[in-house]
Coordinates of C-alpha atoms in Angstrom, one line a residue:
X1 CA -21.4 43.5 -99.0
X2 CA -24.6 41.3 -100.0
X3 CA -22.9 38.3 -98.4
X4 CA -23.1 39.5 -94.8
X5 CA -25.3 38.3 -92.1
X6 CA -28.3 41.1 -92.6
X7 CA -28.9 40.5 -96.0
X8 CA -29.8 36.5 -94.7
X9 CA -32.2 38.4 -91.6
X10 CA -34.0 40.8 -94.4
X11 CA -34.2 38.2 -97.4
X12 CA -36.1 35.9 -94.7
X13 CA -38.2 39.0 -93.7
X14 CA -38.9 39.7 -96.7
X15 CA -39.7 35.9 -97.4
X16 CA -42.8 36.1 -94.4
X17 CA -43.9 39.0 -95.9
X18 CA -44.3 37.3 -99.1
X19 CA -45.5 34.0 -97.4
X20 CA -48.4 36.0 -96.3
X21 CA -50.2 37.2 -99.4
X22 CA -50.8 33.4 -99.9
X23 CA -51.5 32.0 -96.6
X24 CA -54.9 32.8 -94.9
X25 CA -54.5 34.9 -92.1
X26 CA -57.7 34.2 -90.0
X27 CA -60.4 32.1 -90.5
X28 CA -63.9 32.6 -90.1
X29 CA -66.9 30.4 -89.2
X30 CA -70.0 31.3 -89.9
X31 CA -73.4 29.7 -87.3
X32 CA -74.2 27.7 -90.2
X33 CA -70.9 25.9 -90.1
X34 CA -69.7 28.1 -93.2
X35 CA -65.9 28.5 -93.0
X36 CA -64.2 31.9 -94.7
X37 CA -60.6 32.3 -95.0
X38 CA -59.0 35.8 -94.8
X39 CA -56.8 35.6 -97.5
X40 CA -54.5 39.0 -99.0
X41 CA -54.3 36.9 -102.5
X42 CA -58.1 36.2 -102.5
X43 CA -59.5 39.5 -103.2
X44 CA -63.2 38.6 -103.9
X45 CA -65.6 40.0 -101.8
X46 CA -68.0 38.1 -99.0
X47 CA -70.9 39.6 -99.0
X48 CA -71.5 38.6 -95.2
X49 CA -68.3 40.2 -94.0
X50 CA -67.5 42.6 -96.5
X51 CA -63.3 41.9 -96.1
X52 CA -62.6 43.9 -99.4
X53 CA -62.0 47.0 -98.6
X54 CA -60.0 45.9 -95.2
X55 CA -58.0 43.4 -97.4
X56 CA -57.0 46.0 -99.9
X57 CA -55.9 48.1 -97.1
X58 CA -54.1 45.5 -95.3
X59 CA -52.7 44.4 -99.1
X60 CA -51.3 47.9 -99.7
X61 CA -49.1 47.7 -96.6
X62 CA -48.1 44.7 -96.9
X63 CA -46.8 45.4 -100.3
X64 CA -45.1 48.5 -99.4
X65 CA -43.4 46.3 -96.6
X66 CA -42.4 43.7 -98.7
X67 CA -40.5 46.4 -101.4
X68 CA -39.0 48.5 -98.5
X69 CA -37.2 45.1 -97.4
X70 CA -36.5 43.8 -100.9
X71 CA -34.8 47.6 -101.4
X72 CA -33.1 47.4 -98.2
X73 CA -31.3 44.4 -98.7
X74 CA -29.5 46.0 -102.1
X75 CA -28.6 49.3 -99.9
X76 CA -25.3 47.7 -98.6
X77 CA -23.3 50.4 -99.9
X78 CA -24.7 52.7 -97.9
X79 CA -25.0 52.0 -94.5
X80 CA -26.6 54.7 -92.6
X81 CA -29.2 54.8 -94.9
X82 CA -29.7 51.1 -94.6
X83 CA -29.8 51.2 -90.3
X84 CA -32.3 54.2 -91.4
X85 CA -34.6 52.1 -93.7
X86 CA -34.3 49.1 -91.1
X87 CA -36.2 51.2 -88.3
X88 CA -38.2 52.9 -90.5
X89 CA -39.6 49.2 -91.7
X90 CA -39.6 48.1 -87.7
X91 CA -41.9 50.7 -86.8
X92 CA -44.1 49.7 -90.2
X93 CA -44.3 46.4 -89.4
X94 CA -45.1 46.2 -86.1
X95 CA -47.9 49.3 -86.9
X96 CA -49.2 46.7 -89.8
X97 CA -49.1 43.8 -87.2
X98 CA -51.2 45.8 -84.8
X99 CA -54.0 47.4 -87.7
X100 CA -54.0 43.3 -89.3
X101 CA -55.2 42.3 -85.4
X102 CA -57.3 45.0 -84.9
X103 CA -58.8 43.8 -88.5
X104 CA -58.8 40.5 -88.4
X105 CA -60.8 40.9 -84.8
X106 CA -63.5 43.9 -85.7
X107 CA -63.9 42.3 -88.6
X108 CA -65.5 39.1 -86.7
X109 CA -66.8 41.1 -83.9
X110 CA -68.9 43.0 -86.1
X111 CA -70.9 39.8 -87.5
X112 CA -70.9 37.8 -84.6
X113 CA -68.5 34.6 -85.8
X114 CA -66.2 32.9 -84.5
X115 CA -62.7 33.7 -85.6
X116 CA -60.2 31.3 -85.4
X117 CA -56.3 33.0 -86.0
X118 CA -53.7 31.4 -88.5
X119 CA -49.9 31.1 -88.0
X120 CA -49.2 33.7 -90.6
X121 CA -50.6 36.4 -88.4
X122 CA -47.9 36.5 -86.3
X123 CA -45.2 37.1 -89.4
X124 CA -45.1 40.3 -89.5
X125 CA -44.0 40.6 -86.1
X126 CA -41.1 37.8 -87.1
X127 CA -40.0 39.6 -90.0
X128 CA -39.9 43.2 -87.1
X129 CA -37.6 40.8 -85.0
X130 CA -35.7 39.7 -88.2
X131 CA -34.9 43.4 -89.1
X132 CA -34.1 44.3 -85.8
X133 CA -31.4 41.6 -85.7
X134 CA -30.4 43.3 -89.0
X135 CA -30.1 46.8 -88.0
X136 CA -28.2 45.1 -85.1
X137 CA -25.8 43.5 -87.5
X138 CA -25.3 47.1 -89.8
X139 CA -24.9 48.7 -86.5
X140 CA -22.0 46.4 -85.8
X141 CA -20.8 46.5 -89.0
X142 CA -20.5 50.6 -89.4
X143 CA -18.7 50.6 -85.9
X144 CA -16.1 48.1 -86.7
X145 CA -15.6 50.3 -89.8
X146 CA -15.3 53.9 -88.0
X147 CA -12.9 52.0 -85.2
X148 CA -10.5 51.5 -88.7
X149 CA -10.8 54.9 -89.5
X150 CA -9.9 56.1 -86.2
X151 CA -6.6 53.8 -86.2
X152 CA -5.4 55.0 -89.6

């Protein structure tokens, strides 16, 4: 049923996921005291750090994250498939968590600024802990169902 526990744990996974496309994951200052934000919804390219091509990447994942969750929370009738999607969109998220890092850091490494992290950098990594507690809560959910079938 929609009402149940895991739908609240994706639709607030999915709800980071969405934050981030509008909140600026890292920011960057340049030595002349120029400040860049690394933004998913900002697509325009700097011409001193060239993030375009990393934040369409990093865009395209993030987008396929966010629909996987959005579809998993409407899979309620079908539970397996739903703890199935749940791990499948664990292991994506924390994989995007550890490529946005890994970009966010080369990315200033490369030109020598400093680069100062947001909050939203770490919400991918909530929304991996939010559908674990989900799968957790469909994993109950489909035992407490086969322990009925076995008293029938």
């Amino acid at each position: 049923m929609i009402q149940r526990i895991q739908t609240v744990f994706l639709f607030f996974a999915f709800a980071f996921q969405l934050a981030m496309i509008f909140l600026p994951v890292a920011s960057y200052i340049l030595p002349d005291k120029m400040v860049i934000d690394f933004l998913f919804a900002d697509m325009k390219s700097e011409s001193i750090l060239d993030l375009q091509s990393v934040s369409l990447f990093s865009l395209i994942l993030l987008i396929i994250n966010s629909i996987m969750l959005l579809i998993n929370i409407f899979l309620f009738g079908n539970r397996k498939l739903q703890m199935k999607s749940c791990l499948i969109n664990i292991v994506l998220l924390v994989l995007f968590q550890l490529l946005l890092i890994y970009f966010v850091w080369d990315s200033g490494q490369m030109k020598d600024v400093l680069t100062n992290y947001k909050i939203s950098i770490a919400f991918p990594l909530v929304s991996a802990i939010l559908a674990y507690f989900a799968y957790r809560f469909i994993r109950k959910d489909e035992k407490l169902i086969r322990s009925i079938d076995r008293i029938r």
